[in-house]
Coordinates of C-alpha atoms in Angstrom, one line a residue:
M17 CA -25.4 -1.9 37.2
N18 CA -23.9 0.5 39.8
N19 CA -25.3 4.0 40.4
G20 CA -22.6 5.7 38.3
A21 CA -23.4 3.5 35.3
K22 CA -27.1 4.1 35.7
L23 CA -26.6 7.9 35.8
M24 CA -24.4 7.8 32.6
T25 CA -27.0 5.7 30.8
R26 CA -29.7 8.2 31.7
I27 CA -27.5 11.1 30.6
S28 CA -26.9 9.4 27.3
A29 CA -30.6 8.8 26.9
L30 CA -31.3 12.5 27.6
F31 CA -28.7 13.5 25.0
S32 CA -30.5 11.4 22.4
L33 CA -33.9 12.8 23.4
A34 CA -32.6 16.3 23.1
L35 CA -31.1 15.6 19.7
G36 CA -34.3 14.1 18.4
C37 CA -36.4 16.9 19.7
A38 CA -34.1 19.6 18.3
L39 CA -34.1 18.0 14.8
A40 CA -37.9 17.5 14.9
A41 CA -38.3 21.3 15.5
A42 CA -35.9 22.3 12.6
A43 CA -37.3 23.5 9.3
D44 CA -34.9 21.1 7.5
S45 CA -32.3 18.7 8.6
V46 CA -30.0 16.1 7.0
R47 CA -28.4 13.2 8.8
L48 CA -24.7 12.4 8.2
D49 CA -25.7 9.0 6.9
E50 CA -27.8 10.6 4.2
L51 CA -24.7 12.4 2.8
D52 CA -22.1 11.0 0.4
L53 CA -19.5 9.6 2.9
H54 CA -17.1 8.4 0.1
T55 CA -15.3 11.7 0.2
G56 CA -14.3 11.0 3.8
E57 CA -10.7 9.9 4.4
Q58 CA -9.4 7.8 7.3
D59 CA -6.3 5.8 8.1
Y60 CA -8.1 2.4 8.2
S61 CA -11.1 1.0 6.2
D62 CA -13.7 3.3 4.7
P63 CA -16.4 5.5 6.3
H64 CA -19.6 3.5 6.9
A65 CA -23.2 4.7 7.1
N66 CA -25.2 3.4 10.1
L67 CA -22.5 0.9 11.0
S68 CA -19.2 0.8 12.9
V69 CA -15.9 0.6 11.0
D70 CA -16.1 -3.2 11.5
Y71 CA -19.5 -3.3 9.8
K72 CA -21.4 -3.9 13.1
P73 CA -24.4 -2.1 14.6
M74 CA -23.3 1.2 16.0
T75 CA -23.0 1.4 19.8
I76 CA -21.4 3.8 22.2
G77 CA -21.1 2.7 25.8
T78 CA -24.3 0.7 26.3
K79 CA -26.4 2.6 23.9
H80 CA -27.3 1.5 20.4
F81 CA -27.8 3.9 17.5
A82 CA -29.7 3.3 14.3
H83 CA -28.1 6.2 12.4
G84 CA -24.7 7.7 12.1
Y85 CA -21.2 7.7 10.5
G86 CA -18.7 5.0 11.5
A87 CA -15.2 6.3 11.2
H88 CA -11.7 5.4 12.3
A89 CA -8.9 7.7 13.4
N90 CA -7.3 9.6 11.8
S91 CA -10.3 10.7 9.8
S92 CA -11.8 13.8 8.1
L93 CA -15.1 14.6 6.5
F94 CA -15.7 18.0 4.9
I95 CA -19.1 19.5 4.3
D96 CA -20.1 22.5 2.3
L97 CA -22.9 24.1 4.3
K98 CA -24.0 26.5 1.5
G99 CA -24.2 29.2 4.1
T100 CA -27.6 27.9 5.2
A101 CA -26.8 25.7 8.2
T102 CA -27.7 26.7 11.7
R103 CA -26.8 23.8 14.0
F104 CA -24.9 20.5 14.2
M105 CA -25.6 17.9 16.8
S106 CA -24.1 14.4 17.2
S107 CA -23.4 11.8 20.0
V108 CA -19.8 10.8 19.7
G109 CA -17.6 8.1 21.2
V110 CA -15.5 5.0 20.6
D111 CA -17.7 2.2 19.3
G112 CA -18.7 -0.5 21.7
E113 CA -16.9 -3.2 19.7
V114 CA -13.7 -1.8 21.3
P115 CA -12.8 -3.3 24.7
Q116 CA -12.7 -1.1 27.8
G117 CA -9.8 1.2 28.0
K118 CA -8.7 0.4 24.4
G119 CA -8.6 3.0 21.7
S120 CA -8.1 6.7 22.2
V121 CA -9.7 9.3 20.0
E122 CA -10.6 12.9 20.0
F123 CA -13.5 14.3 18.0
V124 CA -13.1 17.8 16.7
V125 CA -15.7 20.0 15.0
M126 CA -14.3 22.9 12.9
G127 CA -16.0 25.7 11.0
D128 CA -14.1 27.7 8.4
G129 CA -10.8 26.5 9.9
K130 CA -11.7 27.4 13.5
I131 CA -12.3 24.9 16.3
L132 CA -15.9 25.1 17.4
W133 CA -16.0 22.0 19.7
R134 CA -13.7 19.2 20.8
S135 CA -14.5 16.1 22.9
G136 CA -11.2 15.5 24.7
V137 CA -9.7 12.1 24.5
M138 CA -12.3 9.2 24.6
R139 CA -11.7 5.5 25.1
G140 CA -13.5 2.2 24.6
Q141 CA -16.7 1.6 26.6
E142 CA -17.0 5.2 27.7
P143 CA -20.5 6.8 27.3
A144 CA -21.2 9.1 24.5
K145 CA -20.6 12.9 24.6
L146 CA -23.0 15.3 22.9
A147 CA -21.6 17.8 20.3
D148 CA -24.1 20.7 20.0
V149 CA -22.6 23.4 17.7
N150 CA -23.9 26.7 16.4
L151 CA -23.2 26.9 12.7
T152 CA -24.7 30.3 11.9
G153 CA -22.6 32.0 9.3
V154 CA -20.3 28.9 8.8
K155 CA -19.5 27.9 5.2
K156 CA -17.4 24.8 5.6
L157 CA -17.8 22.2 8.3
S158 CA -14.9 19.8 9.2
L159 CA -15.6 16.7 11.2
L160 CA -12.2 15.3 12.4
V161 CA -11.2 12.3 14.5
N162 CA -7.7 12.4 15.8
D163 CA -5.8 9.5 17.5
G164 CA -5.1 10.2 21.2
G165 CA -1.4 10.3 20.6
D166 CA -0.7 6.6 20.9
G167 CA -1.3 5.4 17.4
I168 CA -4.6 4.3 15.7
D169 CA -5.1 0.8 17.1
H170 CA -8.7 0.3 18.2
D171 CA -9.6 3.9 17.3
H172 CA -13.1 3.0 16.0
A173 CA -15.0 6.3 16.2
D174 CA -18.7 6.9 15.8
W175 CA -20.6 10.1 14.9
A176 CA -24.0 8.7 16.1
D177 CA -27.3 10.4 15.2
G178 CA -25.2 13.2 13.6
A179 CA -27.3 15.7 11.7
I180 CA -27.2 19.3 10.4
E181 CA -30.1 21.8 10.6
Y182 CA -30.3 24.1 7.7
S183 CA -32.7 26.5 5.9
G184 CA -32.2 26.7 2.2
A185 CA -29.7 24.8 0.0
K186 CA -28.9 21.3 1.3
P187 CA -25.4 20.8 2.7
E188 CA -23.2 18.3 0.8
T189 CA -19.8 16.6 1.4
I190 CA -16.8 17.8 -0.5
T191 CA -13.1 16.8 -0.7
G192 CA -10.8 18.6 1.7
A193 CA -7.9 19.2 -0.8
P194 CA -7.9 22.2 -3.1
P195 CA -8.6 21.3 -6.8
E196 CA -5.4 20.1 -8.5
P197 CA -4.9 19.1 -12.2
A198 CA -3.7 15.6 -12.9
E199 CA -0.6 16.7 -14.8
I200 CA 1.1 13.8 -16.7
L201 CA 4.9 14.3 -16.3
T202 CA 6.1 11.0 -17.7
P203 CA 7.1 11.4 -21.4
A204 CA 5.7 8.9 -23.9
P205 CA 8.2 6.1 -24.6
A206 CA 10.6 6.9 -27.4
P207 CA 10.3 4.8 -30.7
A208 CA 13.9 3.5 -30.3
P209 CA 14.3 0.4 -28.1
R210 CA 14.9 0.8 -24.3
I211 CA 15.5 -2.4 -22.3
N212 CA 13.9 -1.9 -18.9
G213 CA 13.7 -3.8 -15.6
P214 CA 16.5 -4.8 -13.3
A215 CA 20.1 -5.6 -14.2
V216 CA 20.1 -8.8 -12.0
F217 CA 17.7 -11.7 -11.4
G218 CA 18.0 -14.4 -8.8
V219 CA 17.1 -18.1 -9.0
R220 CA 18.0 -21.1 -6.9
P221 CA 20.0 -24.0 -8.4
G222 CA 18.0 -26.5 -10.3
H223 CA 14.7 -24.5 -10.0
P224 CA 12.7 -23.4 -13.0
L225 CA 13.5 -19.9 -14.2
L226 CA 11.0 -17.6 -15.9
Y227 CA 11.9 -14.1 -16.9
R228 CA 10.3 -11.9 -19.5
V229 CA 12.6 -9.2 -21.0
P230 CA 10.8 -5.8 -20.8
V231 CA 11.5 -3.6 -23.8
T232 CA 9.7 -0.4 -24.9
G233 CA 9.9 1.0 -28.5
Q234 CA 8.1 0.6 -31.7
R235 CA 7.3 -2.8 -33.1
P236 CA 8.4 -4.8 -35.0
M237 CA 11.5 -5.3 -32.9
K238 CA 14.3 -7.9 -32.9
I239 CA 15.3 -9.0 -29.4
S240 CA 18.2 -11.4 -28.7
I241 CA 20.3 -12.7 -25.9
E242 CA 24.1 -13.0 -26.2
G243 CA 26.0 -15.5 -24.0
L244 CA 22.9 -17.4 -22.7
P245 CA 24.2 -20.3 -20.7
D246 CA 23.4 -24.0 -21.4
G247 CA 20.1 -24.9 -19.7
L248 CA 18.3 -21.8 -20.6
T249 CA 16.4 -20.9 -23.8
F250 CA 15.0 -17.6 -25.1
D251 CA 11.8 -17.3 -27.0
P252 CA 12.1 -13.9 -28.9
A253 CA 8.5 -13.8 -29.9
R254 CA 7.3 -14.0 -26.3
Q255 CA 10.5 -12.3 -24.9
I256 CA 10.8 -15.1 -22.3
I257 CA 13.9 -16.6 -20.8
S258 CA 13.2 -20.0 -19.3
G259 CA 14.9 -23.2 -18.2
Q260 CA 17.1 -24.3 -15.3
L261 CA 20.7 -23.7 -14.1
T262 CA 22.6 -25.7 -11.6
A263 CA 26.0 -23.9 -11.5
V264 CA 26.0 -21.5 -8.6
G265 CA 27.3 -18.0 -9.3
P266 CA 26.7 -15.1 -11.7
H267 CA 25.8 -15.9 -15.4
P268 CA 26.3 -12.6 -17.3
V269 CA 24.5 -12.1 -20.6
T270 CA 23.8 -9.2 -22.9
I271 CA 20.3 -8.3 -24.1
H272 CA 20.1 -6.7 -27.5
A273 CA 17.0 -5.0 -29.0
E274 CA 16.8 -3.5 -32.5
N275 CA 14.1 -1.8 -34.5
A276 CA 13.8 0.7 -37.4
A277 CA 14.4 3.6 -34.9
G278 CA 17.6 2.3 -33.3
R279 CA 19.2 -0.3 -31.2
A280 CA 20.0 -0.9 -27.5
A281 CA 22.0 -3.3 -25.4
K282 CA 22.0 -4.1 -21.7
K283 CA 24.2 -6.1 -19.4
F284 CA 22.0 -8.6 -17.4
K285 CA 23.2 -11.0 -14.7
I286 CA 21.4 -14.2 -13.8
M287 CA 22.5 -15.0 -10.3
V288 CA 22.2 -18.6 -9.3
G289 CA 22.4 -19.0 -5.5
D290 CA 20.4 -18.8 -2.3
T291 CA 18.8 -15.4 -2.6
L292 CA 15.6 -14.5 -4.5
A293 CA 14.1 -11.0 -5.1
L294 CA 17.5 -9.4 -5.7
T295 CA 15.5 -6.3 -6.5
P296 CA 12.1 -5.4 -5.0
P297 CA 9.1 -7.3 -6.5
L298 CA 7.0 -5.3 -9.0
G299 CA 3.5 -6.4 -9.6
W300 CA -0.2 -6.2 -8.7
N301 CA -2.3 -7.4 -5.8
S302 CA -6.1 -7.9 -5.7
W303 CA -6.9 -6.6 -2.2
N304 CA -7.0 -2.8 -2.5
C305 CA -9.5 -2.9 -5.4
F306 CA -11.5 -6.1 -5.1
A307 CA -11.0 -7.3 -1.5
G308 CA -13.4 -10.3 -1.0
N309 CA -14.9 -9.9 -4.4
V310 CA -11.9 -11.3 -6.2
D311 CA -12.3 -14.3 -8.4
A312 CA -10.3 -16.2 -11.1
A313 CA -11.9 -14.1 -13.9
K314 CA -10.7 -10.9 -12.3
I315 CA -7.2 -12.3 -11.9
R316 CA -7.1 -13.2 -15.6
L317 CA -8.3 -9.7 -16.5
A318 CA -5.6 -8.2 -14.4
A319 CA -2.9 -10.3 -16.1
D320 CA -4.4 -9.4 -19.5
A321 CA -4.4 -5.7 -18.6
M322 CA -0.8 -5.8 -17.4
V323 CA 0.1 -6.9 -21.0
R324 CA -2.4 -4.8 -22.9
S325 CA -1.5 -1.6 -21.0
G326 CA 2.1 -2.1 -21.8
L327 CA 3.2 -2.1 -18.1
I328 CA 4.7 -5.5 -18.7
E329 CA 7.3 -3.7 -20.8
H330 CA 8.3 -1.6 -17.8
G331 CA 9.2 -4.6 -15.6
W332 CA 6.0 -5.2 -13.8
M333 CA 5.9 -9.0 -13.1
Y334 CA 3.6 -10.4 -10.4
I335 CA -0.1 -11.0 -10.4
N336 CA -1.0 -11.7 -6.8
I337 CA -4.2 -13.1 -5.3
D338 CA -4.9 -11.9 -1.8
D339 CA -7.4 -13.2 0.8
T340 CA -10.7 -15.1 0.2
W341 CA -9.5 -17.7 -2.4
E342 CA -9.4 -20.5 0.2
A343 CA -12.1 -23.2 0.9
G344 CA -11.5 -25.9 3.4
R345 CA -9.3 -29.1 3.3
D346 CA -9.8 -32.5 1.7
A347 CA -9.7 -35.7 3.6
A348 CA -5.9 -35.8 3.4
G349 CA -5.7 -32.2 4.8
N350 CA -4.7 -30.6 1.5
I351 CA -5.8 -26.9 1.1
E352 CA -8.6 -26.5 -1.5
A353 CA -9.7 -23.4 -3.4
N354 CA -13.3 -22.3 -3.3
A355 CA -15.8 -22.0 -6.2
K356 CA -14.4 -18.6 -7.2
F357 CA -11.2 -20.3 -8.2
P358 CA -12.1 -23.6 -9.8
D359 CA -8.6 -24.3 -11.3
M360 CA -5.7 -22.9 -9.4
K361 CA -3.0 -24.7 -11.6
G362 CA -4.8 -23.7 -14.8
L363 CA -4.8 -20.1 -13.6
A364 CA -1.1 -20.1 -12.8
D365 CA -0.4 -21.7 -16.2
Y366 CA -2.4 -18.9 -17.9
V367 CA -0.5 -16.1 -16.1
H368 CA 2.9 -17.8 -16.8
G369 CA 2.0 -18.1 -20.5
L370 CA 1.9 -14.3 -20.6
G371 CA 5.4 -14.1 -19.2
L372 CA 4.2 -13.0 -15.7
K373 CA 4.5 -14.6 -12.3
I374 CA 1.6 -15.3 -9.9
G375 CA 1.2 -15.2 -6.1
L376 CA -1.3 -16.0 -3.4
Y377 CA -2.0 -15.5 0.3
S378 CA -2.4 -17.3 3.6
S379 CA -2.0 -16.9 7.3
P380 CA -0.1 -18.8 9.9
G381 CA -3.2 -18.9 12.1
P382 CA -6.3 -21.2 11.8
K383 CA -8.1 -18.4 9.8
T384 CA -7.1 -15.6 7.5
C385 CA -8.0 -12.0 8.2
A386 CA -11.2 -12.5 6.2
N387 CA -12.0 -15.7 8.2
Y388 CA -11.0 -18.2 5.5
E389 CA -8.8 -21.3 5.9
G390 CA -5.3 -20.5 7.2
S391 CA -2.2 -22.7 7.2
W392 CA -2.0 -23.4 11.0
Q393 CA -0.5 -26.9 11.5
H394 CA -0.5 -27.5 7.7
E395 CA 2.4 -25.3 6.7
E396 CA 4.6 -27.7 4.8
Q397 CA 1.6 -29.3 3.2
D398 CA 0.4 -25.9 2.0
A399 CA 3.8 -25.0 0.7
R400 CA 3.9 -28.3 -1.3
Q401 CA 0.4 -27.5 -2.7
Y402 CA 1.4 -23.9 -3.7
A403 CA 4.5 -25.3 -5.6
A404 CA 2.4 -28.0 -7.3
W405 CA 0.0 -25.4 -8.5
G406 CA 3.0 -23.4 -9.8
Y407 CA 2.8 -20.2 -7.6
D408 CA 5.8 -17.9 -7.2
Y409 CA 4.9 -15.6 -4.3
L410 CA 3.3 -15.9 -0.9
K411 CA 2.0 -13.2 1.3
Y412 CA 1.8 -14.6 4.8
D413 CA -0.5 -12.5 7.1
W414 CA -0.4 -12.7 10.9
C415 CA -4.2 -12.5 11.4
S416 CA -5.5 -15.2 13.8
Y417 CA -2.1 -16.5 14.8
G418 CA -2.4 -14.2 17.8
N419 CA -5.1 -16.6 19.1
V420 CA -2.9 -19.7 19.0
V421 CA 0.6 -18.3 19.7
D422 CA 2.5 -20.0 22.6
K423 CA 2.6 -17.1 25.0
S424 CA 4.9 -19.0 27.3
Q425 CA 7.7 -18.3 24.8
P426 CA 9.7 -15.0 24.7
Q427 CA 7.8 -12.4 22.7
L428 CA 10.4 -12.3 19.9
T429 CA 10.2 -16.1 19.6
Q430 CA 6.4 -15.8 19.3
W431 CA 6.7 -13.3 16.4
Q432 CA 9.4 -15.2 14.6
K433 CA 8.2 -18.8 14.9
P434 CA 5.3 -18.9 12.4
Y435 CA 7.5 -17.4 9.6
Q436 CA 10.3 -19.8 10.4
V437 CA 7.9 -22.8 10.0
M438 CA 6.5 -21.6 6.7
N439 CA 9.9 -20.7 5.4
A440 CA 11.1 -24.2 6.0
G441 CA 8.1 -25.5 4.1
L442 CA 8.8 -23.2 1.1
R443 CA 12.5 -24.0 1.1
A444 CA 11.7 -27.7 0.9
Q445 CA 10.0 -27.2 -2.5
D446 CA 11.7 -27.5 -5.9
R447 CA 10.2 -24.1 -6.9
D448 CA 11.2 -20.5 -6.0
I449 CA 8.5 -18.8 -4.0
V450 CA 9.2 -15.2 -2.8
F451 CA 8.2 -15.0 0.9
S452 CA 6.4 -11.8 2.0
L453 CA 5.9 -11.4 5.7
C454 CA 2.8 -9.5 6.7
Q455 CA 2.8 -8.8 10.5
Y456 CA 2.6 -5.0 10.5
G457 CA 6.0 -4.2 12.0
M458 CA 5.6 -6.0 15.3
G459 CA 8.9 -6.5 17.2
D460 CA 10.8 -4.3 14.7
V461 CA 10.5 -7.0 12.1
W462 CA 13.0 -5.1 9.9
K463 CA 15.7 -6.2 12.3
W464 CA 15.0 -9.9 11.9
G465 CA 12.8 -10.5 8.9
A466 CA 15.7 -11.8 6.8
E467 CA 16.7 -14.3 9.5
V468 CA 13.4 -16.1 9.3
G469 CA 13.5 -16.3 5.5
G470 CA 11.6 -13.2 4.5
N471 CA 12.2 -11.5 1.2
C472 CA 10.2 -8.6 2.3
W473 CA 8.2 -7.6 5.4
R474 CA 5.5 -5.1 6.2
T475 CA 6.8 -2.4 8.5
T476 CA 3.4 -0.7 9.0
G477 CA -0.3 -1.2 9.3
D478 CA -2.5 -1.3 6.3
I479 CA -2.3 1.7 4.0
R480 CA -5.3 3.8 2.8
D481 CA -5.6 6.4 0.1
S482 CA -5.4 9.3 2.5
W483 CA -2.6 11.7 3.1
G484 CA -2.4 10.8 6.7
S485 CA -2.0 7.1 6.0
L486 CA 0.4 7.6 3.1
S487 CA 2.7 9.9 4.9
A488 CA 2.6 7.9 8.2
N489 CA 3.5 4.6 6.4
G490 CA 6.1 6.1 4.1
F491 CA 8.0 8.6 6.2
S492 CA 8.1 6.3 9.2
S493 CA 10.7 4.3 7.3
A494 CA 13.5 6.6 8.4
G495 CA 16.1 4.6 10.2
H496 CA 15.1 1.2 8.6
E497 CA 17.5 1.6 5.7
T498 CA 20.3 -0.4 7.3
Y499 CA 18.2 -3.5 7.3
A500 CA 17.3 -3.6 3.6
G501 CA 19.2 -4.9 0.7
P502 CA 19.2 -7.4 -2.2
G503 CA 16.8 -10.2 -1.3
H504 CA 15.3 -8.5 1.8
W505 CA 13.2 -5.4 1.6
N506 CA 11.2 -3.1 3.9
D507 CA 7.5 -2.9 2.8
P508 CA 5.3 0.1 3.9
D509 CA 2.4 -1.6 2.1
M510 CA 0.9 -1.6 -1.4
L511 CA 0.4 1.3 -3.8
V512 CA -2.9 3.2 -3.5
V513 CA -3.2 4.9 -6.9
G514 CA -5.8 4.5 -9.6
N515 CA -9.4 3.1 -9.2
L516 CA -9.5 1.2 -6.0
G517 CA -11.8 0.8 -3.0
W518 CA -11.5 -2.5 -1.1
G519 CA -14.5 -4.2 -2.8
S520 CA -16.3 -1.1 -4.1
V521 CA -14.1 0.4 -6.8
R522 CA -13.9 4.2 -7.0
P523 CA -11.3 6.8 -7.8
C524 CA -8.3 7.3 -5.6
H525 CA -8.7 10.0 -2.9
L526 CA -5.1 11.2 -3.1
T527 CA -4.4 14.4 -5.0
P528 CA -2.0 14.1 -8.0
S529 CA 0.8 15.7 -6.0
E530 CA 0.3 13.1 -3.2
Q531 CA 0.4 10.3 -5.8
Y532 CA 3.7 11.6 -7.2
T533 CA 5.0 11.7 -3.6
H534 CA 3.7 8.1 -3.1
L535 CA 5.6 6.7 -6.1
S536 CA 8.7 8.8 -5.5
L537 CA 9.0 7.8 -1.9
W538 CA 8.3 4.1 -2.4
C539 CA 10.9 3.9 -5.1
L540 CA 13.5 5.6 -2.9
L541 CA 12.6 3.2 -0.1
D542 CA 13.3 0.1 -2.3
S543 CA 9.8 -1.0 -1.3
P544 CA 8.1 -3.8 -3.2
L545 CA 5.7 -2.1 -5.6
L546 CA 2.4 -3.8 -5.8
I547 CA -0.3 -2.0 -7.8
G548 CA -3.6 -2.0 -6.0
C549 CA -6.0 -0.6 -8.6
D550 CA -8.4 -2.2 -11.0
M551 CA -6.0 -2.9 -13.9
S552 CA -8.9 -3.4 -16.4
H553 CA -9.8 0.3 -16.0
L554 CA -6.4 2.0 -16.0
D555 CA -6.6 5.8 -16.7
D556 CA -3.8 7.7 -18.5
F557 CA -2.6 9.5 -15.4
T558 CA -2.3 6.3 -13.3
K559 CA -0.6 4.6 -16.2
S560 CA 1.9 7.4 -16.5
L561 CA 2.7 7.1 -12.8
L562 CA 3.5 3.4 -13.2
S563 CA 5.4 3.5 -16.5
N564 CA 8.2 6.0 -15.9
D565 CA 11.3 3.9 -16.4
E566 CA 13.8 6.4 -14.9
V567 CA 11.7 6.5 -11.7
L568 CA 11.4 2.7 -11.6
D569 CA 15.1 2.4 -12.1
V570 CA 15.6 4.0 -8.7
N571 CA 13.6 1.2 -7.1
Q572 CA 15.2 -1.6 -9.2
D573 CA 18.8 -0.4 -8.9
E574 CA 21.2 -3.4 -8.5
L575 CA 23.0 -1.9 -5.4
G576 CA 19.8 -2.2 -3.4
R577 CA 20.6 0.7 -1.0
Q578 CA 17.4 2.1 0.6
A579 CA 17.2 5.9 0.9
A580 CA 17.9 7.6 4.1
R581 CA 16.5 11.0 5.3
V582 CA 19.5 13.4 5.1
S583 CA 17.8 16.6 6.2
Q584 CA 14.6 17.8 7.8
A585 CA 13.3 21.3 8.5
G586 CA 9.8 21.0 10.0
K587 CA 7.7 19.4 7.4
L588 CA 10.3 19.8 4.6
E589 CA 12.5 16.7 4.1
V590 CA 15.2 15.5 1.8
W591 CA 15.9 11.7 1.2
A592 CA 18.8 10.3 -0.7
K593 CA 19.7 6.9 -2.1
D594 CA 23.1 5.6 -3.3
M595 CA 22.9 4.2 -6.8
A596 CA 25.1 1.5 -8.4
D597 CA 26.7 3.9 -10.9
G598 CA 27.9 6.3 -8.2
S599 CA 25.0 8.8 -8.6
K600 CA 22.4 9.5 -5.9
A601 CA 18.6 9.6 -6.3
V602 CA 17.3 12.4 -4.2
G603 CA 13.7 13.2 -3.2
L604 CA 12.6 16.6 -2.0
F605 CA 9.4 16.4 0.0
N606 CA 7.0 19.0 1.2
R607 CA 4.7 17.5 3.8
D608 CA 3.1 20.9 4.7
D609 CA -0.3 22.2 3.6
A610 CA 1.1 25.1 1.6
P611 CA 3.7 25.3 -1.2
A612 CA 7.3 25.7 0.0
Q613 CA 10.9 25.8 -1.2
V614 CA 12.9 22.7 -0.4
T615 CA 16.7 22.6 -0.8
V616 CA 19.2 19.7 -0.9
K617 CA 22.7 20.7 0.0
W618 CA 25.5 18.8 -1.6
S619 CA 27.2 18.8 1.8
D620 CA 24.3 16.7 3.1
L621 CA 25.2 14.1 0.4
G622 CA 28.9 14.2 1.4
W623 CA 29.8 16.1 -1.8
T624 CA 31.2 19.5 -2.7
G625 CA 31.4 21.5 -5.9
A626 CA 29.1 21.4 -8.9
H627 CA 26.9 18.4 -9.9
R628 CA 24.6 17.6 -12.7
V629 CA 20.9 17.3 -11.8
R630 CA 18.3 15.3 -13.8
D631 CA 14.5 15.5 -13.2
L632 CA 13.4 11.9 -13.3
W633 CA 9.6 12.3 -13.7
R634 CA 10.1 14.6 -16.7
Q635 CA 13.2 12.8 -17.8
A636 CA 15.0 16.1 -18.4
D637 CA 18.5 17.4 -17.6
L638 CA 18.3 20.5 -15.5
G639 CA 22.0 21.4 -15.7
P640 CA 24.9 21.7 -13.2
F641 CA 24.3 23.2 -9.8
S642 CA 26.9 24.4 -7.3
D643 CA 26.6 23.6 -3.6
A644 CA 22.8 23.0 -3.6
F645 CA 19.6 22.5 -5.6
T646 CA 16.3 24.2 -4.6
Q647 CA 12.8 23.6 -5.9
T648 CA 9.4 25.1 -5.1
I649 CA 7.1 22.1 -4.3
P650 CA 3.3 22.1 -3.9
R651 CA 1.5 21.0 -0.7
H652 CA 2.1 17.3 0.0
G653 CA 4.3 17.2 -3.2
S654 CA 7.7 16.1 -4.1
F655 CA 10.5 16.5 -6.7
L656 CA 12.6 13.4 -7.6
V657 CA 16.1 14.0 -9.1
R658 CA 19.2 12.0 -9.9
V659 CA 22.4 13.8 -9.0
Q660 CA 25.6 12.8 -10.8
P661 CA 29.0 13.3 -9.0

């Protein structure tokens, strides 16, 4: 060890000694790891007590810490000091699990909205810095970690040995957002029939077709199909169209529904050809609620809940298993499921019997992200097994492929090859399997995802239920719209509403306004919509977010034209999407921290004169407006309308 390193080690030790002595002398003190850290928000993973964000013993530089708060930029933790706190002390730095020079974070301590201390930018393997802050008279403490201006990769941030001295009432963590009522805007479904879902559905020639017709309205109800081609049958009791078609091209039919309250009809086109996912997939994925705790019983419960909740009648279709289902391989090299999933084919048959589709997960590398068996060098064999089990969707996650990639090849070739290989395996099967690329936007995947067979592709890192993560993933989609369309969709990641928690289920951290923004923006973006919450405990507010047919119609529109940002004034934005009927779906967004008026000008849409505006969440006509439409929108909120020419 050189003299400089020895000196920094001694300084770090003195910091720790000073912190320990100060706390010992205090009348009362509470460590950060003794507080409820679940209120903390961050752009990756969850806050951890006494461990790094990657669940490892906490270290900064060469020093180990037994206590602390492991975070990840961008993060925030808010603490009500009860007016009794006198001092805050903590050693801070990038966790030692991050390589030297990687990561870049800044720690900021704020009191009642004023900056009390900041660390400056810190990187991996640097020694800790000591925050020692006077809190006398401060009511609200904010502990923030900001990225260093270059994104959040490797930004593992530790508040080590952090503690608050106080005399009186004990400080406690609070949420940072002001209280906001969870107002349900979606009207209850009308008693008369409404036929929901897309107007088009794609299938490959000779492959089995399964489509359940979604219809709301009071039961009993008579549902029928006019013009159904030979090769297909319709089960009206189960509302399922099934069979096979070999003739390439559109097969138009008309769906009819009738009950005591009225009748409805809808033109529906079964497109036989080479393109799947003609509208973005709608469904559920296990990761954001259960993570590694998923098992077959939870998948069955999710499928049952999709039916019982009525979401199936709004077009939700997929039940997808994420990571940790895999075991090893048998003597012939076939992938096997672990004890959590004793009968993969039986599980698929059960989900199909409900009229739903089922998906699963793998990685092109030797191991998945959770260190289970990947598809490396077994791609076609795995695709054959997925088809034999009867699966309809594959999420293919980059993960460990970075350890085996041929780095002698051009970088674009490195990014594309694993997806080309698996796509060839999937295309060789006699079953349609929607192919979802998960590689976090590397190499501008939106520019070439369709070329390697992707039906959708992640454009961002993993989403979390924080405003910073939501807004970064969603609004960064500006400019990607030219690469999306029927059969190939940009994907800013799954929905983070309802009860979720990545293995430890708890309520969503987003405010109601932020959740409305989430659904409005994702529908405008033509993103795949994959619910991430515990479906067996679906509250009324979350159900209302997921069951508004006029909002979902924006996402499922046959034209498949992703919205573009048409105006921006600071943190106020307007996004617009062309619809198949000639109207435009328009989102007015307020990304600021205070209410604001947002205006869409008809000139920004290429129109003049007066136009009719409909509020899609409330399903109410607002009347004609000349030249522009203005709405006051709450912090982090939105207003979604459909404008008729």
